PDB file of C-alpha atoms in Angstrom:
ATOM      1  CA  MET A   1     246.544 -93.646 -77.350  1.00  0.00           C
ATOM      2  CA  LEU A   2     242.844 -93.531 -76.749  1.00  0.00           C
ATOM      3  CA  ARG A   3     240.831 -95.913 -74.589  1.00  0.00           C
ATOM      4  CA  ARG A   4     237.176 -96.832 -74.447  1.00  0.00           C
ATOM      5  CA  GLN A   5     236.774 -94.390 -71.573  1.00  0.00           C
ATOM      6  CA  ASP A   6     237.456 -91.597 -74.084  1.00  0.00           C
ATOM      7  CA  VAL A   7     234.334 -92.343 -76.155  1.00  0.00           C
ATOM      8  CA  GLY A   8     232.019 -89.338 -76.017  1.00  0.00           C
ATOM      9  CA  HIS A   9     234.858 -86.894 -75.421  1.00  0.00           C
ATOM     10  CA  ARG A  10     236.643 -84.391 -77.655  1.00  0.00           C
ATOM     11  CA  VAL A  11     239.912 -85.727 -79.023  1.00  0.00           C
ATOM     12  CA  VAL A  12     242.619 -84.849 -81.519  1.00  0.00           C
ATOM     13  CA  VAL A  13     244.024 -87.531 -83.806  1.00  0.00           C
ATOM     14  CA  ARG A  14     247.239 -87.224 -85.802  1.00  0.00           C
ATOM     15  CA  ARG A  15     247.178 -89.665 -88.687  1.00  0.00           C
ATOM     16  CA  ILE A  16     249.625 -90.697 -91.370  1.00  0.00           C
ATOM     17  CA  VAL A  17     248.292 -89.823 -94.831  1.00  0.00           C
ATOM     18  CA  GLY A  18     251.322 -90.516 -97.010  1.00  0.00           C
ATOM     19  CA  VAL A  19     255.065 -90.384 -97.445  1.00  0.00           C
ATOM     20  CA  SER A  20     257.238 -87.718 -99.075  1.00  0.00           C
ATOM     21  CA  GLN A  21     260.988 -88.022 -99.474  1.00  0.00           C
ATOM     22  CA  ASP A  22     261.004 -90.996 -97.119  1.00  0.00           C
ATOM     23  CA  ARG A  23     259.204 -88.996 -94.438  1.00  0.00           C
ATOM     24  CA  PRO A  24     255.637 -89.572 -93.269  1.00  0.00           C
ATOM     25  CA  LEU A  25     253.024 -86.897 -93.933  1.00  0.00           C
ATOM     26  CA  PHE A  26     250.586 -86.139 -91.138  1.00  0.00           C
ATOM     27  CA  THR A  27     247.231 -84.473 -90.776  1.00  0.00           C
ATOM     28  CA  ASP A  28     245.267 -83.709 -87.619  1.00  0.00           C
ATOM     29  CA  ALA A  29     241.566 -84.275 -87.002  1.00  0.00           C
ATOM     30  CA  LEU A  30     239.595 -82.780 -84.126  1.00  0.00           C
ATOM     31  CA  GLY A  31     236.202 -84.035 -83.053  1.00  0.00           C
ATOM     32  CA  GLU A  32     234.117 -86.139 -80.713  1.00  0.00           C
ATOM     33  CA  LEU A  33     235.135 -89.777 -80.400  1.00  0.00           C
ATOM     34  CA  VAL A  34     231.959 -91.745 -81.069  1.00  0.00           C
ATOM     35  CA  GLU A  35     233.357 -95.256 -81.492  1.00  0.00           C
ATOM     36  CA  LEU A  36     236.585 -97.125 -80.820  1.00  0.00           C
ATOM     37  CA  THR A  37     237.079-100.691 -82.021  1.00  0.00           C
ATOM     38  CA  GLU A  38     240.080-102.977 -82.278  1.00  0.00           C
ATOM     39  CA  THR A  39     240.716-101.801 -85.841  1.00  0.00           C
ATOM     40  CA  GLU A  40     239.484 -98.209 -86.197  1.00  0.00           C
ATOM     41  CA  LEU A  41     238.162 -95.131 -84.479  1.00  0.00           C
ATOM     42  CA  THR A  42     235.296 -92.871 -85.531  1.00  0.00           C
ATOM     43  CA  LEU A  43     235.178 -89.116 -85.014  1.00  0.00           C
ATOM     44  CA  ALA A  44     232.283 -86.696 -85.390  1.00  0.00           C
ATOM     45  CA  THR A  45     234.038 -83.643 -86.817  1.00  0.00           C
ATOM     46  CA  ALA A  46     232.797 -80.274 -88.030  1.00  0.00           C
ATOM     47  CA  LYS A  47     233.080 -81.639 -91.590  1.00  0.00           C
ATOM     48  CA  GLY A  48     231.291 -84.922 -90.934  1.00  0.00           C
ATOM     49  CA  THR A  49     232.038 -88.436 -89.752  1.00  0.00           C
ATOM     50  CA  LEU A  50     235.641 -89.562 -90.079  1.00  0.00           C
ATOM     51  CA  ARG A  51     236.726 -93.183 -89.703  1.00  0.00           C
ATOM     52  CA  VAL A  52     240.440 -93.748 -89.185  1.00  0.00           C
ATOM     53  CA  PRO A  53     242.103 -97.183 -89.206  1.00  0.00           C
ATOM     54  CA  LEU A  54     244.196 -97.541 -86.066  1.00  0.00           C
ATOM     55  CA  ALA A  55     247.135 -98.547 -88.273  1.00  0.00           C
ATOM     56  CA  GLU A  56     247.167 -94.953 -89.606  1.00  0.00           C
ATOM     57  CA  VAL A  57     247.067 -93.286 -86.173  1.00  0.00           C
ATOM     58  CA  HIS A  58     250.382 -91.773 -85.163  1.00  0.00           C
ATOM     59  CA  ARG A  59     249.186 -90.088 -81.999  1.00  0.00           C
ATOM     60  CA  ALA A  60     245.829 -89.399 -80.348  1.00  0.00           C
ATOM     61  CA  LYS A  61     244.724 -87.818 -77.105  1.00  0.00           C
ATOM     62  CA  ARG A  62     241.769 -86.290 -75.322  1.00  0.00           C
ATOM     63  CA  VAL A  63     241.608 -82.487 -75.375  1.00  0.00           C
ATOM     64  CA  PRO A  64     239.536 -79.994 -73.368  1.00  0.00           C
ATOM     65  CA  ALA A  65     235.915 -79.908 -74.407  1.00  0.00           C
ATOM     66  CA  ALA A  66     234.643 -77.094 -76.569  1.00  0.00           C
ATOM     67  CA  ARG A  67     231.909 -74.940 -75.122  1.00  0.00           C
ATOM     68  CA  ARG A  68     229.039 -77.256 -74.377  1.00  0.00           C
ATOM     69  CA  PRO A  69     225.612 -76.741 -72.865  1.00  0.00           C
ATOM     70  CA  PRO A  70     225.348 -77.533 -69.151  1.00  0.00           C
ATOM     71  CA  ALA A  71     224.236 -81.048 -68.305  1.00  0.00           C
ATOM     72  CA  ALA A  72     220.959 -79.679 -66.944  1.00  0.00           C
ATOM     73  CA  ASP A  73     220.193 -78.096 -70.336  1.00  0.00           C
ATOM     74  CA  VAL A  74     220.883 -81.365 -72.161  1.00  0.00           C
ATOM     75  CA  ILE A  75     218.601 -83.254 -69.774  1.00  0.00           C
ATOM     76  CA  ALA A  76     215.833 -80.646 -70.087  1.00  0.00           C
ATOM     77  CA  LEU A  77     215.922 -80.784 -73.876  1.00  0.00           C
ATOM     78  CA  GLU A  78     215.983 -84.589 -73.926  1.00  0.00           C
ATOM     79  CA  LEU A  79     212.951 -84.679 -71.637  1.00  0.00           C
ATOM     80  CA  ALA A  80     211.107 -82.167 -73.839  1.00  0.00           C
ATOM     81  CA  ALA A  81     211.944 -84.329 -76.865  1.00  0.00           C
ATOM     82  CA  ASN A  82     210.663 -87.397 -75.025  1.00  0.00           C
ATOM     83  CA  ASP A  83     207.358 -85.613 -74.384  1.00  0.00           C
ATOM     84  CA  ALA A  84     207.158 -84.686 -78.072  1.00  0.00           C
ATOM     85  CA  TRP A  85     207.652 -88.305 -79.205  1.00  0.00           C
ATOM     86  CA  PRO A  86     205.777 -90.179 -76.457  1.00  0.00           C
ATOM     87  CA  ALA A  87     206.257 -93.925 -76.332  1.00  0.00           C
ATOM     88  CA  PRO A  88     202.993 -95.504 -75.164  1.00  0.00           C
ATOM     89  CA  ILE A  89     204.809 -97.685 -72.631  1.00  0.00           C
ATOM     90  CA  GLN A  90     207.191 -95.894 -70.264  1.00  0.00           C
ATOM     91  CA  ALA A  91     208.726 -96.802 -66.919  1.00  0.00           C
ATOM     92  CA  ARG A  92     211.204 -95.099 -64.635  1.00  0.00           C
ATOM     93  CA  LEU A  93     214.594 -96.379 -63.564  1.00  0.00           C
ATOM     94  CA  GLY A  94     215.547 -93.528 -61.289  1.00  0.00           C
ATOM     95  CA  GLY A  95     216.147 -90.641 -63.697  1.00  0.00           C
ATOM     96  CA  TRP A  96     216.335 -92.971 -66.711  1.00  0.00           C
ATOM     97  CA  ILE A  97     213.217 -93.553 -68.816  1.00  0.00           C
ATOM     98  CA  LEU A  98     212.454 -96.990 -70.264  1.00  0.00           C
ATOM     99  CA  ARG A  99     210.383 -96.762 -73.445  1.00  0.00           C
ATOM    100  CA  ALA A 100     208.657 -99.274 -75.695  1.00  0.00           C
ATOM    101  CA  ALA A 101     206.496 -98.821 -78.797  1.00  0.00           C
ATOM    102  CA  ASP A 102     206.322-102.092 -80.744  1.00  0.00           C
ATOM    103  CA  ASN A 103     209.766-101.376 -82.226  1.00  0.00           C
ATOM    104  CA  TRP A 104     208.573 -98.343 -84.230  1.00  0.00           C
ATOM    105  CA  THR A 105     211.537 -95.910 -84.291  1.00  0.00           C
ATOM    106  CA  GLY A 106     214.607 -96.147 -82.122  1.00  0.00           C
ATOM    107  CA  ARG A 107     213.697 -93.106 -80.041  1.00  0.00           C
ATOM    108  CA  ALA A 108     210.491 -94.682 -78.747  1.00  0.00           C
ATOM    109  CA  ASN A 109     212.075 -98.073 -78.055  1.00  0.00           C
ATOM    110  CA  ALA A 110     215.288 -97.166 -76.253  1.00  0.00           C
ATOM    111  CA  ALA A 111     215.932 -96.300 -72.637  1.00  0.00           C
ATOM    112  CA  LEU A 112     216.883 -92.644 -72.196  1.00  0.00           C
ATOM    113  CA  ALA A 113     220.035 -92.542 -70.060  1.00  0.00           C
ATOM    114  CA  VAL A 114     219.807 -89.127 -68.397  1.00  0.00           C
ATOM    115  CA  GLY A 115     220.033 -88.433 -64.699  1.00  0.00           C
ATOM    116  CA  ASP A 116     220.798 -90.917 -61.940  1.00  0.00           C
ATOM    117  CA  PRO A 117     219.372 -94.451 -62.348  1.00  0.00           C
ATOM    118  CA  ASP A 118     219.422 -94.854 -58.531  1.00  0.00           C
ATOM    119  CA  ARG A 119     221.762 -97.861 -58.651  1.00  0.00           C
ATOM    120  CA  THR A 120     225.186 -98.752 -59.927  1.00  0.00           C
ATOM    121  CA  LEU A 121     225.721 -98.392 -63.655  1.00  0.00           C
ATOM    122  CA  GLY A 122     226.121-102.132 -64.066  1.00  0.00           C
ATOM    123  CA  ALA A 123     222.878-102.801 -62.204  1.00  0.00           C
ATOM    124  CA  ALA A 124     221.098-100.168 -64.305  1.00  0.00           C
ATOM    125  CA  ILE A 125     222.159-101.828 -67.562  1.00  0.00           C
ATOM    126  CA  ASP A 126     221.105-105.216 -66.160  1.00  0.00           C
ATOM    127  CA  ALA A 127     217.676-103.746 -65.354  1.00  0.00           C
ATOM    128  CA  VAL A 128     217.337-102.321 -68.877  1.00  0.00           C
ATOM    129  CA  GLU A 129     218.212-105.685 -70.398  1.00  0.00           C
ATOM    130  CA  GLN A 130     215.656-107.472 -68.223  1.00  0.00           C
ATOM    131  CA  TRP A 131     212.890-104.938 -68.924  1.00  0.00           C
ATOM    132  CA  TYR A 132     213.209-105.203 -72.702  1.00  0.00           C
ATOM    133  CA  ALA A 133     213.736-108.962 -72.654  1.00  0.00           C
ATOM    134  CA  ALA A 134     210.432-109.314 -70.802  1.00  0.00           C
ATOM    135  CA  LYS A 135     208.784-107.509 -73.728  1.00  0.00           C
ATOM    136  CA  GLY A 136     210.532-109.595 -76.373  1.00  0.00           C
ATOM    137  CA  GLN A 137     212.474-106.572 -77.644  1.00  0.00           C
ATOM    138  CA  ARG A 138     216.164-106.066 -78.200  1.00  0.00           C
ATOM    139  CA  PRO A 139     217.470-103.833 -75.382  1.00  0.00           C
ATOM    140  CA  MET A 140     218.491-100.371 -76.581  1.00  0.00           C
ATOM    141  CA  ILE A 141     219.761 -97.273 -74.765  1.00  0.00           C
ATOM    142  CA  ASN A 142     219.988 -93.680 -76.018  1.00  0.00           C
ATOM    143  CA  THR A 143     223.177 -92.082 -74.702  1.00  0.00           C
ATOM    144  CA  PRO A 144     223.384 -88.260 -75.004  1.00  0.00           C
ATOM    145  CA  MET A 145     227.041 -87.279 -75.223  1.00  0.00           C
ATOM    146  CA  PRO A 146     229.267 -86.432 -73.515  1.00  0.00           C
ATOM    147  CA  LEU A 147     226.777 -86.611 -70.628  1.00  0.00           C
ATOM    148  CA  ALA A 148     226.476 -90.389 -70.953  1.00  0.00           C
ATOM    149  CA  ALA A 149     230.111 -91.142 -71.793  1.00  0.00           C
ATOM    150  CA  PRO A 150     230.424 -93.501 -68.776  1.00  0.00           C
ATOM    151  CA  VAL A 151     227.350 -95.374 -70.009  1.00  0.00           C
ATOM    152  CA  ASN A 152     228.892 -95.728 -73.464  1.00  0.00           C
ATOM    153  CA  ALA A 153     232.102 -97.093 -71.985  1.00  0.00           C
ATOM    154  CA  ALA A 154     230.179 -99.658 -69.945  1.00  0.00           C
ATOM    155  CA  LEU A 155     228.145-100.701 -72.991  1.00  0.00           C
ATOM    156  CA  ASP A 156     231.319-101.061 -75.062  1.00  0.00           C
ATOM    157  CA  ALA A 157     232.636-103.477 -72.460  1.00  0.00           C
ATOM    158  CA  ARG A 158     229.450-105.552 -72.849  1.00  0.00           C
ATOM    159  CA  GLY A 159     229.698-105.664 -76.627  1.00  0.00           C
ATOM    160  CA  TRP A 160     226.774-103.340 -77.412  1.00  0.00           C
ATOM    161  CA  THR A 161     226.813-101.875 -80.924  1.00  0.00           C
ATOM    162  CA  ALA A 162     225.778 -98.390 -82.037  1.00  0.00           C
ATOM    163  CA  ARG A 163     223.477 -96.987 -84.674  1.00  0.00           C
ATOM    164  CA  PRO A 164     224.600 -93.877 -86.622  1.00  0.00           C
ATOM    165  CA  LEU A 165     225.329 -90.778 -84.578  1.00  0.00           C
ATOM    166  CA  VAL A 166     222.344 -88.424 -84.193  1.00  0.00           C
ATOM    167  CA  LEU A 167     222.725 -84.654 -84.001  1.00  0.00           C
ATOM    168  CA  VAL A 168     220.298 -82.824 -81.733  1.00  0.00           C
ATOM    169  CA  GLN A 169     220.243 -79.422 -83.386  1.00  0.00           C
ATOM    170  CA  THR A 170     218.707 -76.237 -82.039  1.00  0.00           C
ATOM    171  CA  GLY A 171     218.035 -72.737 -83.294  1.00  0.00           C
ATOM    172  CA  PRO A 172     215.795 -69.742 -82.729  1.00  0.00           C
ATOM    173  CA  VAL A 173     212.309 -69.898 -84.185  1.00  0.00           C
ATOM    174  CA  GLN A 174     212.419 -66.330 -85.511  1.00  0.00           C
ATOM    175  CA  PRO A 175     214.658 -66.990 -88.578  1.00  0.00           C
ATOM    176  CA  LEU A 176     212.252 -69.697 -89.697  1.00  0.00           C
ATOM    177  CA  LEU A 177     209.486 -67.105 -89.945  1.00  0.00           C
ATOM    178  CA  THR A 178     211.282 -65.224 -92.713  1.00  0.00           C
ATOM    179  CA  GLU A 179     211.880 -68.307 -94.881  1.00  0.00           C
ATOM    180  CA  VAL A 180     210.319 -67.990 -98.364  1.00  0.00           C
ATOM    181  CA  ALA A 181     208.033 -65.301 -96.926  1.00  0.00           C
ATOM    182  CA  ALA A 182     208.318 -63.225-100.100  1.00  0.00           C
ATOM    183  CA  ARG A 183     207.614 -66.086-102.519  1.00  0.00           C
ATOM    184  CA  ARG A 184     204.153 -66.148-103.997  1.00  0.00           C
ATOM    185  CA  ASP A 185     204.680 -69.116-106.320  1.00  0.00           C
ATOM    186  CA  LEU A 186     204.266 -71.721-103.581  1.00  0.00           C
ATOM    187  CA  PRO A 187     200.889 -73.235-102.676  1.00  0.00           C
ATOM    188  CA  PRO A 188     199.536 -72.324 -99.237  1.00  0.00           C
ATOM    189  CA  VAL A 189     200.339 -74.513 -96.237  1.00  0.00           C
ATOM    190  CA  GLU A 190     197.414 -76.159 -94.513  1.00  0.00           C
ATOM    191  CA  LEU A 191     197.647 -76.716 -90.756  1.00  0.00           C
ATOM    192  CA  ALA A 192     195.520 -79.342 -89.023  1.00  0.00           C
ATOM    193  CA  ASP A 193     195.063 -80.768 -85.535  1.00  0.00           C
ATOM    194  CA  SER A 194     195.177 -84.335 -86.858  1.00  0.00           C
ATOM    195  CA  PRO A 195     196.778 -86.042 -89.861  1.00  0.00           C
ATOM    196  CA  THR A 196     194.846 -87.093 -92.948  1.00  0.00           C
ATOM    197  CA  ASP A 197     195.261 -90.518 -94.535  1.00  0.00           C
ATOM    198  CA  ALA A 198     197.313 -88.889 -97.302  1.00  0.00           C
ATOM    199  CA  TRP A 199     199.567 -87.237 -94.689  1.00  0.00           C
ATOM    200  CA  TYR A 200     200.160 -90.615 -93.046  1.00  0.00           C
ATOM    201  CA  ALA A 201     200.838 -92.182 -96.449  1.00  0.00           C
ATOM    202  CA  MET A 202     203.617 -89.702 -97.234  1.00  0.00           C
ATOM    203  CA  VAL A 203     205.241 -90.360 -93.856  1.00  0.00           C
ATOM    204  CA  ALA A 204     204.907 -94.115 -94.334  1.00  0.00           C
ATOM    205  CA  ALA A 205     206.686 -93.862 -97.682  1.00  0.00           C
ATOM    206  CA  HIS A 206     209.764 -92.766 -95.728  1.00  0.00           C
ATOM    207  CA  LYS A 207     209.294 -94.443 -92.337  1.00  0.00           C
ATOM    208  CA  GLY A 208     207.692 -97.695 -93.450  1.00  0.00           C
ATOM    209  CA  ALA A 209     204.324 -99.068 -92.391  1.00  0.00           C
ATOM    210  CA  LEU A 210     202.722 -97.170 -89.517  1.00  0.00           C
ATOM    211  CA  PRO A 211     201.255 -99.470 -86.866  1.00  0.00           C
ATOM    212  CA  ALA A 212     198.658 -98.229 -84.404  1.00  0.00           C
ATOM    213  CA  THR A 213     201.487 -97.467 -81.998  1.00  0.00           C
ATOM    214  CA  ALA A 214     203.081 -95.121 -84.537  1.00  0.00           C
ATOM    215  CA  ARG A 215     199.877 -93.142 -84.915  1.00  0.00           C
ATOM    216  CA  GLN A 216     199.605 -92.960 -81.143  1.00  0.00           C
ATOM    217  CA  ILE A 217     203.098 -91.448 -80.920  1.00  0.00           C
ATOM    218  CA  ILE A 218     202.517 -89.017 -83.782  1.00  0.00           C
ATOM    219  CA  THR A 219     199.277 -87.654 -82.357  1.00  0.00           C
ATOM    220  CA  GLY A 220     199.839 -88.158 -78.621  1.00  0.00           C
ATOM    221  CA  VAL A 221     200.928 -84.618 -77.712  1.00  0.00           C
ATOM    222  CA  PRO A 222     198.553 -81.869 -76.498  1.00  0.00           C
ATOM    223  CA  ASP A 223     200.221 -79.108 -78.544  1.00  0.00           C
ATOM    224  CA  VAL A 224     200.826 -80.695 -81.941  1.00  0.00           C
ATOM    225  CA  VAL A 225     200.202 -79.583 -85.523  1.00  0.00           C
ATOM    226  CA  PHE A 226     200.351 -81.252 -88.929  1.00  0.00           C
ATOM    227  CA  ALA A 227     201.367 -79.187 -91.944  1.00  0.00           C
ATOM    228  CA  SER A 228     200.815 -80.091 -95.585  1.00  0.00           C
ATOM    229  CA  VAL A 229     201.081 -78.583 -99.050  1.00  0.00           C
ATOM    230  CA  GLN A 230     199.071 -79.813-102.022  1.00  0.00           C
ATOM    231  CA  ASP A 231     199.278 -79.204-105.747  1.00  0.00           C
ATOM    232  CA  GLU A 232     196.297 -78.026-107.789  1.00  0.00           C
ATOM    233  CA  THR A 233     195.047 -81.615-108.199  1.00  0.00           C
ATOM    234  CA  GLY A 234     195.132 -82.372-104.462  1.00  0.00           C
ATOM    235  CA  ASN A 235     198.309 -84.449-104.401  1.00  0.00           C
ATOM    236  CA  LEU A 236     200.521 -83.897-101.373  1.00  0.00           C
ATOM    237  CA  LEU A 237     203.829 -82.183-102.084  1.00  0.00           C
ATOM    238  CA  ALA A 238     205.252 -81.809 -98.568  1.00  0.00           C
ATOM    239  CA  VAL A 239     204.375 -82.450 -94.919  1.00  0.00           C
ATOM    240  CA  ALA A 240     205.785 -81.682 -91.477  1.00  0.00           C
ATOM    241  CA  ARG A 241     204.912 -82.155 -87.821  1.00  0.00           C
ATOM    242  CA  GLY A 242     205.450 -79.715 -84.972  1.00  0.00           C
ATOM    243  CA  ALA A 243     205.054 -80.234 -81.224  1.00  0.00           C
ATOM    244  CA  VAL A 244     205.585 -77.751 -78.399  1.00  0.00           C
ATOM    245  CA  THR A 245     206.618 -79.367 -75.109  1.00  0.00           C
ATOM    246  CA  GLY A 246     208.549 -78.824 -71.904  1.00  0.00           C
ATOM    247  CA  PRO A 247     208.710 -75.974 -69.393  1.00  0.00           C
ATOM    248  CA  ASP A 248     210.894 -74.040 -71.879  1.00  0.00           C
ATOM    249  CA  ARG A 249     208.291 -74.449 -74.644  1.00  0.00           C
ATOM    250  CA  TRP A 250     210.564 -76.097 -77.180  1.00  0.00           C
ATOM    251  CA  LEU A 251     209.269 -76.531 -80.724  1.00  0.00           C
ATOM    252  CA  GLY A 252     210.148 -80.033 -81.913  1.00  0.00           C
ATOM    253  CA  LEU A 253     210.225 -80.359 -85.708  1.00  0.00           C
ATOM    254  CA  SER A 254     209.846 -83.836 -87.159  1.00  0.00           C
ATOM    255  CA  LEU A 255     208.635 -85.820 -90.168  1.00  0.00           C
ATOM    256  CA  VAL A 256     209.551 -83.089 -92.659  1.00  0.00           C
ATOM    257  CA  GLN A 257     208.987 -84.844 -95.978  1.00  0.00           C
ATOM    258  CA  THR A 258     208.838 -83.690 -99.595  1.00  0.00           C
ATOM    259  CA  ALA A 259     207.549 -85.755-102.511  1.00  0.00           C
ATOM    260  CA  PRO A 260     210.440 -86.810-104.790  1.00  0.00           C
ATOM    261  CA  SER A 261     208.922 -84.959-107.739  1.00  0.00           C
ATOM    262  CA  ALA A 262     208.638 -81.719-105.735  1.00  0.00           C
ATOM    263  CA  ARG A 263     212.101 -81.447-104.225  1.00  0.00           C
ATOM    264  CA  ARG A 264     214.425 -78.453-104.573  1.00  0.00           C
ATOM    265  CA  ARG A 265     211.502 -76.023-104.685  1.00  0.00           C
ATOM    266  CA  GLY A 266     211.749 -74.766-101.112  1.00  0.00           C
ATOM    267  CA  LEU A 267     208.737 -76.717 -99.901  1.00  0.00           C
ATOM    268  CA  GLY A 268     210.531 -78.137 -96.874  1.00  0.00           C
ATOM    269  CA  ARG A 269     211.341 -74.620 -95.721  1.00  0.00           C
ATOM    270  CA  HIS A 270     207.794 -73.598 -96.578  1.00  0.00           C
ATOM    271  CA  VAL A 271     206.124 -76.103 -94.243  1.00  0.00           C
ATOM    272  CA  MET A 272     208.687 -75.496 -91.484  1.00  0.00           C
ATOM    273  CA  ARG A 273     207.918 -71.770 -91.619  1.00  0.00           C
ATOM    274  CA  ALA A 274     204.205 -72.431 -91.207  1.00  0.00           C
ATOM    275  CA  VAL A 275     204.851 -74.705 -88.232  1.00  0.00           C
ATOM    276  CA  ALA A 276     207.100 -72.040 -86.702  1.00  0.00           C
ATOM    277  CA  GLN A 277     204.315 -69.456 -87.017  1.00  0.00           C
ATOM    278  CA  TRP A 278     201.950 -71.842 -85.239  1.00  0.00           C
ATOM    279  CA  ALA A 279     204.534 -72.475 -82.488  1.00  0.00           C
ATOM    280  CA  THR A 280     205.147 -68.804 -81.722  1.00  0.00           C
ATOM    281  CA  GLN A 281     201.478 -68.486 -80.836  1.00  0.00           C
ATOM    282  CA  ARG A 282     202.108 -71.143 -78.194  1.00  0.00           C
ATOM    283  CA  GLY A 283     205.113 -69.456 -76.608  1.00  0.00           C
ATOM    284  CA  ALA A 284     207.924 -71.260 -78.440  1.00  0.00           C
ATOM    285  CA  ALA A 285     211.056 -69.197 -79.056  1.00  0.00           C
ATOM    286  CA  ARG A 286     213.515 -72.011 -79.803  1.00  0.00           C
ATOM    287  CA  ALA A 287     213.262 -75.107 -81.955  1.00  0.00           C
ATOM    288  CA  TYR A 288     215.077 -78.414 -82.120  1.00  0.00           C
ATOM    289  CA  LEU A 289     215.246 -81.370 -84.452  1.00  0.00           C
ATOM    290  CA  GLN A 290     217.070 -84.671 -84.553  1.00  0.00           C
ATOM    291  CA  VAL A 291     218.950 -85.771 -87.663  1.00  0.00           C
ATOM    292  CA  GLU A 292     221.463 -88.500 -88.378  1.00  0.00           C
ATOM    293  CA  GLU A 293     224.914 -87.032 -88.786  1.00  0.00           C
ATOM    294  CA  ASN A 294     225.447 -88.875 -92.090  1.00  0.00           C
ATOM    295  CA  ASN A 295     222.341 -87.271 -93.684  1.00  0.00           C
ATOM    296  CA  ALA A 296     224.389 -84.544 -95.344  1.00  0.00           C
ATOM    297  CA  GLY A 297     221.512 -83.042 -97.321  1.00  0.00           C
ATOM    298  CA  ALA A 298     219.275 -82.544 -94.296  1.00  0.00           C
ATOM    299  CA  VAL A 299     222.146 -81.289 -92.132  1.00  0.00           C
ATOM    300  CA  GLY A 300     222.997 -78.695 -94.780  1.00  0.00           C
ATOM    301  CA  LEU A 301     219.366 -77.551 -95.018  1.00  0.00           C
ATOM    302  CA  TYR A 302     219.020 -77.152 -91.258  1.00  0.00           C
ATOM    303  CA  GLN A 303     222.332 -75.314 -91.023  1.00  0.00           C
ATOM    304  CA  SER A 304     221.086 -72.812 -93.595  1.00  0.00           C
ATOM    305  CA  LEU A 305     218.035 -72.269 -91.382  1.00  0.00           C
ATOM    306  CA  GLY A 306     220.161 -71.331 -88.382  1.00  0.00           C
ATOM    307  CA  PHE A 307     220.358 -74.694 -86.627  1.00  0.00           C
ATOM    308  CA  SER A 308     223.546 -75.904 -84.956  1.00  0.00           C
ATOM    309  CA  THR A 309     224.386 -78.988 -82.912  1.00  0.00           C
ATOM    310  CA  HIS A 310     223.394 -78.667 -79.256  1.00  0.00           C
ATOM    311  CA  HIS A 311     224.543 -82.190 -78.374  1.00  0.00           C
ATOM    312  CA  THR A 312     224.627 -85.649 -79.908  1.00  0.00           C
ATOM    313  CA  TYR A 313     223.455 -89.107 -78.974  1.00  0.00           C
ATOM    314  CA  LEU A 314     224.022 -92.709 -79.927  1.00  0.00           C
ATOM    315  CA  THR A 315     221.389 -95.418 -79.890  1.00  0.00           C
ATOM    316  CA  ARG A 316     223.156 -98.431 -78.445  1.00  0.00           C
ATOM    317  CA  GLU A 317     221.930-101.982 -79.142  1.00  0.00           C
ATOM    318  CA  ALA A 318     222.552-105.057 -77.015  1.00  0.00           C
ATOM    319  CA  PRO A 319     224.085-108.148 -78.574  1.00  0.00           C
ATOM    320  CA  GLU A 320     221.486-110.521 -79.972  1.00  0.00           C
ATOM    321  CA  ALA A 321     222.318-113.033 -77.247  1.00  0.00           C
ATOM    322  CA  VAL A 322     220.951-110.638 -74.619  1.00  0.00           C
ATOM    323  CA  ARG A 323     217.490-110.480 -76.161  1.00  0.00           C
TER     324      ARG A 323
END
C-alpha cells in the first residue's frame, strides 16, 4: 500500500468497482498521488481528479515517473512566475522565497519551496511558521511536485492541509497568434500599460475586492500589458493580463476574464491572442498559466490552445493552531 512518502509521485491504484458472479470487478487508475488521508487517496489523472476510498483499494504502488521536466526547469519557471506575480514583501530562506501580500491570493502569500533552504527540512518549516506568525498570517507553502514531495510528506506529518491542485501549464506562443485571426465580427482588443478602473472592476468581480496590495502585484512588473475588449456602448466584455519575465522570457497569462453575458463568443481567445502578439515583440516564445485542476472549463480551453501540464503544485496551509 501507499505511504505519505509517496505523495507527489506517480502511482497506480487497483480499485474494486463491483461484483459479478461472486467475483470482484477491478479497474486501474494511473496518476500523481496528491493526497493520502486515513480514509481516502486523491489522484491527479489525465481525466481529472479522482478520489478513492481506501476501503475500495485492492492494491496500490508507486510506478516510474512519466517524462518530466528537469528540476532546474521547474525551478526556473517557478521563479519566472514569482517575478510575474510579485508579492510586495519577500524574504529568502536559502533557495526558498517567503512571500506576503495582505492575504490577497495564495500565490503571493505562500512560501515557494524550491531549491535548498540551507537548513534541515524541519527547521525550514519552523522558520516559515515563525515568519508568517510574526505577520499575523496563516503559514502557507507552495510545493511544486514532484520536486517538493519530501516537503509535502513533512507537512502531512504536521497536519497541514492542502488547497486544490494547481496545474502549471505551458505551450508555445505561436499557436495563440492564429486564434480567431480570421474573424472580423469581434471588437478590437485594446492594449494598455496600466489598468483602467473598469478593468479592475471586472477582475474584482471574480477575485473579490482589490486592496492596494493587489494593485501593486498586478502592475508591479516592468514588462506587463493589460488587454480589454469593449462593446459599442463602452462596456467591458473581456480582459486579460500578460507579463514577460525571467531569463527565458516566459509569457505569463493571468486574469483572463469574460463578462457572463459575453461568454462562448471566443473573446477569451481573442484577448489572449492580442497579449501573445505583444509578448512576441518582447522576445517571448513560450507561455505559461496556472489553473486549478478542478476548473474543467478553463483546462479544456487551454488544452485547445496547445497548453499542457508542465508540473503541478499544492498550496499547503498550516493548522489554525500554528497561526
